[in-house]
Amino acid sequence: MPRSLAPLLLALLPTLAQAEDLIRVYNWNDYIAPEVLETFQEETGIRVEYHTFASAEELELALSSDAPIDVAVPSHNDLPRLIKAGTLQPLDFSRLPNRQHLDKQLLSKLAAMDPQNRHAVPYLWGAVGLAVNKPQAEQAFGGPLPQSWSLLFDVQQSARLGQCGMSLLDAPDETLSVLLNYQGRNLARSAPSRLKRSAETLAALRPHLRYVDSERYIDDLNAGRLCVAMAWVGDALNAAAAGQPVTFMVPDEGSVLFIDNLAIPRKANRADLAHRFIDFMLRPEVAAKVTSETLYPSANADARQFLAPGLRDQPGLYPDKDTKRRLFPVEPMPEKLGATRDEVWTAFRDGQ
C-alpha cells in the first residue's frame, strides 16, 4: 500500500487550487498505478498532487487539519465515525456514471457502514493474513507450519519464528479483531477489561517481533528479510512477484476483510474535480491497471475482464469460496473501547 508525507506539507502548499484545475489526493502508500495518474492529467488537464499515508491514524490527522484534501481513501470501518463527524460530504451520483461497474455485494456490505452508499465508493479490498516465506519459516519452526494465527499468538511458536524475522501491521483494529476472534471472542462486543486481558497475548508476542509497522515490512518481505509477517494480501503477492518463496495464508480461524474507499472530505477545495477523478478511477480498464500494479482485488466487478489471464486466476488475489467464508469485515470500534484500544496499542507498538 511513494512513502508517507506529513500533513503539514499539504498545509504549506500555496492556495492556488481554486485558480487552477488541481486536486489533492491522499491515499495509502503503494496503492495506485502511477500511469493512471498520468493518464488522468493528460486527458483532463487537471493536475493531481498525490500524497500518501501508512495508517488510519495518519489519515485522521490529515483530515482533522486545515489542509484541503479533495479525495481521501478511508477504510470501511472508519466510515461511520467520519460520517458522524461530518468529515465527508455526500457524493453526487449524477457525476459518477461509472458507479454502475461496482460490485453489488461490496456495496451491500458498505451500506451497513455508509447508509445508501452516500459518502464512499469502494476502491480496493482484500484480506489480512500471514505472508510466509515458507523455506525460512519451516526451517526456524522445525517442520510444517500450522495454518493458524497460533504462529503469532502462541508464544512457543512465535519464539521459534522470531529468529528468522517476524513483523506485525501497525493496524490496531485489524490486529485486535483477529486476536479476539482467535480467542473465540468478538472485538466489537468485548468489554474494556477483556481487551486489556487480550493485551497480555500481545505483550508476550512483542519480544519476538522485529517491529510493528505497515510500510517497512514491504521491502523486507521483498528482500527475504522476514519469514512471517502479518500482511495485506497485495504486499504478500508483491513479495512473491519479486521472486521470494512467499505465500499468503488466511488462517483456519478466519481473518478480517477490508474495503478501502474513495471519498470527498468536507473541506475539499474542488469537489467538482474530485468527482471527475473518482469517476475516472471507476472505469473498468483503469481499475484493472490499479489491480495489476498493486495486486489488490478491485471493487470494480467489470475490471477482471481487463486483467491478464495469469493475474486474473492467481491464487490469493480473488479469494475462493472457502476462503471467503473465513473472512469477516472489521467492525467499527465502539466508543467505549476507543480509549482502551489506544492505550493497549500504543504500549504494545512501542514495546512498553
Short mmCIF file of C-alpha atoms in Angstrom, two decimals:
data_model
loop_
_atom_site.label_atom_id
_atom_site.label_comp_id
_atom_site.label_asym_id
_atom_site.label_seq_id
_atom_site.Cartn_x
_atom_site.Cartn_y
_atom_site.Cartn_z
CA MET A 1 0.00 0.00 0.00
CA PRO A 2 5.59 6.51 -2.72
CA ARG A 3 6.07 6.84 1.19
CA SER A 4 4.22 8.90 3.77
CA LEU A 5 4.30 12.68 3.81
CA ALA A 6 3.42 14.78 6.81
CA PRO A 7 0.05 16.54 6.62
CA LEU A 8 1.95 19.76 7.32
CA LEU A 9 3.29 19.68 3.78
CA LEU A 10 -0.23 19.97 2.48
CA ALA A 11 -0.90 22.99 4.63
CA LEU A 12 2.24 24.71 3.34
CA LEU A 13 1.23 24.40 -0.30
CA PRO A 14 0.08 27.64 -1.94
CA THR A 15 -3.65 28.15 -2.01
CA LEU A 16 -3.88 28.15 -5.79
CA ALA A 17 -6.28 25.22 -6.08
CA GLN A 18 -9.19 27.49 -6.93
CA ALA A 19 -7.16 29.37 -9.55
CA GLU A 20 -6.15 26.26 -11.46
CA ASP A 21 -7.52 22.81 -12.12
CA LEU A 22 -5.81 20.98 -9.28
CA ILE A 23 -6.84 18.32 -6.80
CA ARG A 24 -5.06 16.86 -3.80
CA VAL A 25 -5.38 13.10 -3.36
CA TYR A 26 -4.45 11.36 -0.11
CA ASN A 27 -4.07 7.58 -0.45
CA TRP A 28 -2.43 4.57 1.21
CA ASN A 29 1.19 4.04 0.22
CA ASP A 30 1.82 1.76 -2.79
CA TYR A 31 -1.89 1.78 -3.62
CA ILE A 32 -2.23 3.08 -7.18
CA ALA A 33 -0.74 2.67 -10.64
CA PRO A 34 1.33 5.83 -11.42
CA GLU A 35 0.35 5.61 -15.10
CA VAL A 36 -3.29 6.07 -14.08
CA LEU A 37 -2.49 9.45 -12.55
CA GLU A 38 -0.54 10.45 -15.65
CA THR A 39 -3.40 9.44 -17.96
CA PHE A 40 -5.96 11.35 -15.89
CA GLN A 41 -3.86 14.51 -16.01
CA GLU A 42 -3.26 14.17 -19.77
CA GLU A 43 -6.94 13.58 -20.53
CA THR A 44 -8.41 16.27 -18.30
CA GLY A 45 -5.69 18.86 -17.76
CA ILE A 46 -6.36 18.53 -14.02
CA ARG A 47 -3.14 18.41 -12.01
CA VAL A 48 -3.00 15.84 -9.21
CA GLU A 49 -0.96 16.45 -6.08
CA TYR A 50 -0.60 12.95 -4.74
CA HIS A 51 0.21 12.25 -1.08
CA THR A 52 0.36 9.01 0.88
CA PHE A 53 -0.18 7.74 4.41
CA ALA A 54 0.63 4.46 6.16
CA SER A 55 -2.01 4.20 8.89
CA ALA A 56 -5.59 5.20 9.62
CA GLU A 57 -4.24 7.49 12.34
CA GLU A 58 -2.21 9.45 9.77
CA LEU A 59 -5.27 9.89 7.59
CA GLU A 60 -7.38 11.03 10.52
CA LEU A 61 -4.71 13.57 11.49
CA ALA A 62 -4.67 14.95 7.96
CA LEU A 63 -8.46 15.15 7.76
CA SER A 64 -8.65 16.95 11.10
CA SER A 65 -6.09 19.55 9.99
CA ASP A 66 -6.75 22.65 7.91
CA ALA A 67 -5.15 21.03 4.88
CA PRO A 68 -7.57 20.95 1.91
CA ILE A 69 -7.81 17.35 0.66
CA ASP A 70 -10.06 16.69 -2.32
CA VAL A 71 -10.02 12.87 -2.39
CA ALA A 72 -9.20 10.58 0.54
CA VAL A 73 -9.16 6.79 0.87
CA PRO A 74 -10.58 5.73 4.25
CA SER A 75 -11.20 2.11 5.21
CA HIS A 76 -14.76 0.87 5.66
CA ASN A 77 -14.63 0.58 9.46
CA ASP A 78 -13.67 4.27 9.76
CA LEU A 79 -16.62 5.47 7.68
CA PRO A 80 -19.26 5.62 10.45
CA ARG A 81 -17.09 7.84 12.63
CA LEU A 82 -16.07 10.11 9.74
CA ILE A 83 -19.66 10.44 8.54
CA LYS A 84 -20.99 11.17 12.03
CA ALA A 85 -18.35 13.87 12.50
CA GLY A 86 -19.29 15.49 9.18
CA THR A 87 -15.78 14.92 7.83
CA LEU A 88 -17.02 13.54 4.50
CA GLN A 89 -19.51 15.14 2.13
CA PRO A 90 -22.25 13.22 0.29
CA LEU A 91 -21.43 12.17 -3.25
CA ASP A 92 -23.33 13.41 -6.28
CA PHE A 93 -24.20 10.17 -8.08
CA SER A 94 -25.16 12.06 -11.24
CA ARG A 95 -21.46 12.89 -11.64
CA LEU A 96 -20.42 9.24 -11.21
CA PRO A 97 -21.93 7.30 -14.12
CA ASN A 98 -19.24 4.63 -13.81
CA ARG A 99 -20.65 3.58 -10.43
CA GLN A 100 -22.62 1.03 -12.46
CA HIS A 101 -19.48 -1.13 -12.65
CA LEU A 102 -19.15 -1.60 -8.88
CA ASP A 103 -19.50 -4.97 -7.17
CA LYS A 104 -23.03 -5.10 -5.75
CA GLN A 105 -22.01 -7.36 -2.86
CA LEU A 106 -19.34 -4.94 -1.72
CA LEU A 107 -21.80 -2.06 -1.96
CA SER A 108 -24.21 -4.04 0.19
CA LYS A 109 -21.53 -4.66 2.83
CA LEU A 110 -20.59 -0.98 2.80
CA ALA A 111 -24.20 0.14 3.21
CA ALA A 112 -24.00 -1.14 6.79
CA MET A 113 -21.30 1.50 7.43
CA ASP A 114 -22.49 4.16 5.00
CA PRO A 115 -26.28 4.05 4.54
CA GLN A 116 -27.27 4.11 0.86
CA ASN A 117 -23.56 4.36 -0.01
CA ARG A 118 -23.90 8.12 0.08
CA HIS A 119 -20.36 9.07 1.13
CA ALA A 120 -17.95 6.48 -0.27
CA VAL A 121 -17.12 4.46 -3.37
CA PRO A 122 -15.36 1.10 -2.85
CA TYR A 123 -11.89 1.14 -4.42
CA LEU A 124 -9.72 -1.86 -3.46
CA TRP A 125 -10.40 -4.62 -0.98
CA GLY A 126 -8.92 -7.83 0.33
CA ALA A 127 -7.91 -9.83 3.35
CA VAL A 128 -5.42 -9.52 6.17
CA GLY A 129 -3.41 -12.68 6.67
CA LEU A 130 0.09 -14.03 7.06
CA ALA A 131 2.81 -13.61 4.44
CA VAL A 132 5.01 -16.68 4.92
CA ASN A 133 8.47 -17.26 3.45
CA LYS A 134 7.96 -21.00 3.63
CA PRO A 135 11.56 -22.31 3.43
CA GLN A 136 12.82 -19.88 6.05
CA ALA A 137 9.82 -20.30 8.34
CA GLU A 138 9.79 -24.10 8.24
CA GLN A 139 13.50 -24.24 8.96
CA ALA A 140 13.08 -22.00 12.02
CA PHE A 141 9.88 -23.73 13.12
CA GLY A 142 11.35 -27.20 12.75
CA GLY A 143 8.79 -28.56 10.32
CA PRO A 144 5.50 -27.82 8.54
CA LEU A 145 3.59 -24.78 9.76
CA PRO A 146 0.02 -24.90 11.07
CA GLN A 147 -2.39 -22.75 9.08
CA SER A 148 -3.22 -20.81 12.20
CA TRP A 149 -2.83 -17.48 13.96
CA SER A 150 -1.02 -19.53 16.62
CA LEU A 151 2.13 -18.72 14.66
CA LEU A 152 1.79 -15.27 16.20
CA PHE A 153 -0.33 -15.65 19.28
CA ASP A 154 1.11 -18.89 20.74
CA VAL A 155 4.28 -17.71 22.47
CA GLN A 156 6.08 -21.03 21.99
CA GLN A 157 5.53 -20.85 18.23
CA SER A 158 6.37 -17.15 17.86
CA ALA A 159 9.55 -17.69 19.89
CA ARG A 160 10.76 -20.21 17.30
CA LEU A 161 9.90 -17.98 14.35
CA GLY A 162 11.29 -14.81 15.87
CA GLN A 163 14.82 -15.87 14.94
CA CYS A 164 14.08 -15.66 11.19
CA GLY A 165 12.16 -12.38 11.33
CA MET A 166 8.56 -11.55 12.18
CA SER A 167 6.58 -8.33 11.89
CA LEU A 168 3.06 -7.08 12.58
CA LEU A 169 0.98 -4.41 10.87
CA ASP A 170 0.50 -1.12 12.67
CA ALA A 171 -3.24 -1.71 12.38
CA PRO A 172 -4.88 -1.94 15.82
CA ASP A 173 -8.47 -2.67 14.76
CA GLU A 174 -7.43 -5.42 12.37
CA THR A 175 -4.93 -6.99 14.77
CA LEU A 176 -7.24 -6.90 17.77
CA SER A 177 -10.12 -8.26 15.66
CA VAL A 178 -8.16 -11.34 14.58
CA LEU A 179 -6.72 -11.82 18.08
CA LEU A 180 -10.13 -11.73 19.77
CA ASN A 181 -11.56 -13.98 17.06
CA TYR A 182 -8.68 -16.43 17.61
CA GLN A 183 -9.61 -16.42 21.30
CA GLY A 184 -13.26 -17.10 20.46
CA ARG A 185 -14.38 -13.53 21.12
CA ASN A 186 -15.69 -10.56 19.17
CA LEU A 187 -13.87 -7.24 19.43
CA ALA A 188 -16.92 -5.04 18.95
CA ARG A 189 -18.80 -6.86 21.71
CA SER A 190 -15.95 -7.06 24.20
CA ALA A 191 -15.59 -5.10 27.43
CA PRO A 192 -12.52 -2.93 28.06
CA SER A 193 -11.39 -5.43 30.70
CA ARG A 194 -11.40 -8.23 28.10
CA LEU A 195 -9.35 -6.07 25.74
CA LYS A 196 -6.78 -5.47 28.46
CA ARG A 197 -6.53 -9.20 29.17
CA SER A 198 -6.02 -9.92 25.49
CA ALA A 199 -3.21 -7.37 25.51
CA GLU A 200 -1.24 -9.85 27.60
CA THR A 201 -1.01 -12.03 24.49
CA LEU A 202 0.38 -9.12 22.51
CA ALA A 203 2.90 -8.35 25.24
CA ALA A 204 4.17 -11.94 25.07
CA LEU A 205 4.49 -11.67 21.28
CA ARG A 206 6.32 -8.33 21.25
CA PRO A 207 9.87 -9.61 22.06
CA HIS A 208 9.72 -11.90 19.01
CA LEU A 209 8.80 -9.12 16.55
CA ARG A 210 11.35 -7.01 14.73
CA TYR A 211 8.85 -4.16 14.54
CA VAL A 212 5.22 -3.12 14.28
CA ASP A 213 4.94 -1.18 11.01
CA SER A 214 2.76 -1.14 7.90
CA GLU A 215 5.40 0.10 5.45
CA ARG A 216 8.82 -1.19 6.43
CA TYR A 217 7.81 -4.82 6.09
CA ILE A 218 7.11 -4.45 2.37
CA ASP A 219 10.77 -4.02 1.40
CA ASP A 220 11.87 -6.62 3.95
CA LEU A 221 9.46 -9.22 2.56
CA ASN A 222 10.63 -8.47 -0.98
CA ALA A 223 14.26 -8.88 0.10
CA GLY A 224 13.74 -12.10 2.11
CA ARG A 225 14.48 -10.48 5.46
CA LEU A 226 11.23 -11.67 7.09
CA CYS A 227 9.88 -15.20 7.34
CA VAL A 228 6.40 -14.44 8.76
CA ALA A 229 4.57 -11.13 8.59
CA MET A 230 1.02 -10.10 9.26
CA ALA A 231 0.24 -8.61 5.87
CA TRP A 232 -2.22 -7.05 3.49
CA VAL A 233 -2.78 -9.50 0.64
CA GLY A 234 -1.27 -7.27 -2.05
CA ASP A 235 2.02 -6.90 -0.19
CA ALA A 236 2.36 -10.68 0.13
CA LEU A 237 1.63 -11.18 -3.58
CA ASN A 238 4.14 -8.47 -4.48
CA ALA A 239 6.84 -10.27 -2.50
CA ALA A 240 6.09 -13.41 -4.49
CA ALA A 241 6.25 -11.39 -7.70
CA ALA A 242 9.66 -10.10 -6.58
CA GLY A 243 10.92 -13.69 -6.60
CA GLN A 244 10.59 -14.62 -2.94
CA PRO A 245 9.04 -18.00 -1.93
CA VAL A 246 6.26 -16.12 -0.12
CA THR A 247 2.69 -17.38 0.12
CA PHE A 248 -0.35 -15.61 1.53
CA MET A 249 -2.16 -17.55 4.25
CA VAL A 250 -5.66 -16.91 5.59
CA PRO A 251 -5.58 -18.91 8.85
CA ASP A 252 -8.21 -21.54 9.54
CA GLU A 253 -9.66 -19.46 12.40
CA GLY A 254 -10.59 -16.77 9.91
CA SER A 255 -9.43 -13.23 9.29
CA VAL A 256 -10.65 -9.75 8.57
CA LEU A 257 -11.82 -8.29 5.30
CA PHE A 258 -11.06 -4.66 4.47
CA ILE A 259 -12.69 -2.39 1.91
CA ASP A 260 -10.88 0.88 1.13
CA ASN A 261 -12.91 3.68 -0.40
CA LEU A 262 -12.70 6.85 -2.44
CA ALA A 263 -14.36 9.74 -0.61
CA ILE A 264 -14.52 13.54 -0.75
CA PRO A 265 -13.74 15.36 2.52
CA ARG A 266 -15.97 18.20 3.63
CA LYS A 267 -13.02 20.64 3.37
CA ALA A 268 -12.27 19.78 -0.27
CA ASN A 269 -11.48 22.81 -2.39
CA ARG A 270 -12.62 21.24 -5.66
CA ALA A 271 -15.39 18.72 -5.09
CA ASP A 272 -16.35 19.09 -8.75
CA LEU A 273 -12.92 17.92 -9.92
CA ALA A 274 -12.85 15.25 -7.21
CA HIS A 275 -15.98 13.70 -8.72
CA ARG A 276 -14.28 13.65 -12.13
CA PHE A 277 -11.27 11.88 -10.64
CA ILE A 278 -13.39 9.28 -8.85
CA ASP A 279 -15.45 8.58 -11.97
CA PHE A 280 -12.22 8.16 -13.96
CA MET A 281 -10.98 5.64 -11.36
CA LEU A 282 -14.26 3.73 -11.79
CA ARG A 283 -13.57 2.92 -15.43
CA PRO A 284 -13.08 -0.88 -15.61
CA GLU A 285 -9.88 -0.63 -17.65
CA VAL A 286 -8.44 1.92 -15.21
CA ALA A 287 -9.42 -0.20 -12.21
CA ALA A 288 -7.71 -3.19 -13.85
CA LYS A 289 -4.46 -1.23 -14.20
CA VAL A 290 -4.58 -0.41 -10.49
CA THR A 291 -5.08 -4.08 -9.58
CA SER A 292 -2.29 -5.14 -11.96
CA GLU A 293 0.09 -2.69 -10.27
CA THR A 294 -0.91 -3.16 -6.63
CA LEU A 295 -2.07 -6.81 -6.65
CA TYR A 296 -5.16 -5.91 -4.64
CA PRO A 297 -8.59 -7.02 -5.92
CA SER A 298 -10.71 -4.24 -7.35
CA ALA A 299 -14.18 -3.32 -6.16
CA ASN A 300 -14.98 -2.84 -9.84
CA ALA A 301 -16.78 -6.03 -10.90
CA ASP A 302 -16.13 -5.37 -14.59
CA ALA A 303 -12.38 -4.82 -14.15
CA ARG A 304 -11.46 -8.51 -14.07
CA GLN A 305 -12.04 -8.91 -17.81
CA PHE A 306 -9.18 -6.44 -18.42
CA LEU A 307 -6.66 -8.37 -16.29
CA ALA A 308 -4.08 -10.65 -17.85
CA PRO A 309 -5.29 -14.29 -17.55
CA GLY A 310 -2.36 -15.25 -15.32
CA LEU A 311 -3.19 -12.48 -12.89
CA ARG A 312 -6.96 -12.95 -13.04
CA ASP A 313 -6.57 -16.58 -11.96
CA GLN A 314 -3.72 -16.05 -9.49
CA PRO A 315 -4.41 -17.79 -6.14
CA GLY A 316 -4.87 -15.31 -3.35
CA LEU A 317 -5.82 -12.30 -5.45
CA TYR A 318 -9.55 -13.01 -5.57
CA PRO A 319 -10.39 -15.37 -2.65
CA ASP A 320 -12.10 -18.67 -3.43
CA LYS A 321 -15.42 -19.59 -1.81
CA ASP A 322 -13.81 -21.47 1.08
CA THR A 323 -11.56 -18.53 1.92
CA LYS A 324 -14.43 -16.04 1.63
CA ARG A 325 -16.34 -17.99 4.27
CA ARG A 326 -13.46 -17.38 6.69
CA LEU A 327 -13.39 -13.62 6.16
CA PHE A 328 -15.37 -11.09 8.17
CA PRO A 329 -15.37 -7.27 7.93
CA VAL A 330 -13.55 -5.25 10.55
CA GLU A 331 -16.33 -3.76 12.66
CA PRO A 332 -16.28 -0.10 13.70
CA MET A 333 -14.68 0.39 17.10
CA PRO A 334 -17.32 1.09 19.79
CA GLU A 335 -16.78 4.37 21.63
CA LYS A 336 -16.46 2.53 24.94
CA LEU A 337 -13.37 0.73 23.63
CA GLY A 338 -11.63 3.61 21.90
CA ALA A 339 -9.52 4.83 24.81
CA THR A 340 -8.63 1.30 25.92
CA ARG A 341 -7.69 0.34 22.35
CA ASP A 342 -5.38 3.36 22.06
CA GLU A 343 -3.77 2.67 25.43
CA VAL A 344 -3.23 -1.03 24.71
CA TRP A 345 -1.94 -0.49 21.19
CA THR A 346 0.47 2.34 21.97
CA ALA A 347 2.08 0.32 24.77
CA PHE A 348 2.35 -2.75 22.52
CA ARG A 349 3.65 -0.96 19.42
CA ASP A 350 6.27 0.98 21.36
CA GLY A 351 7.34 -2.13 23.24
CA GLN A 352 6.42 -0.76 26.66
#
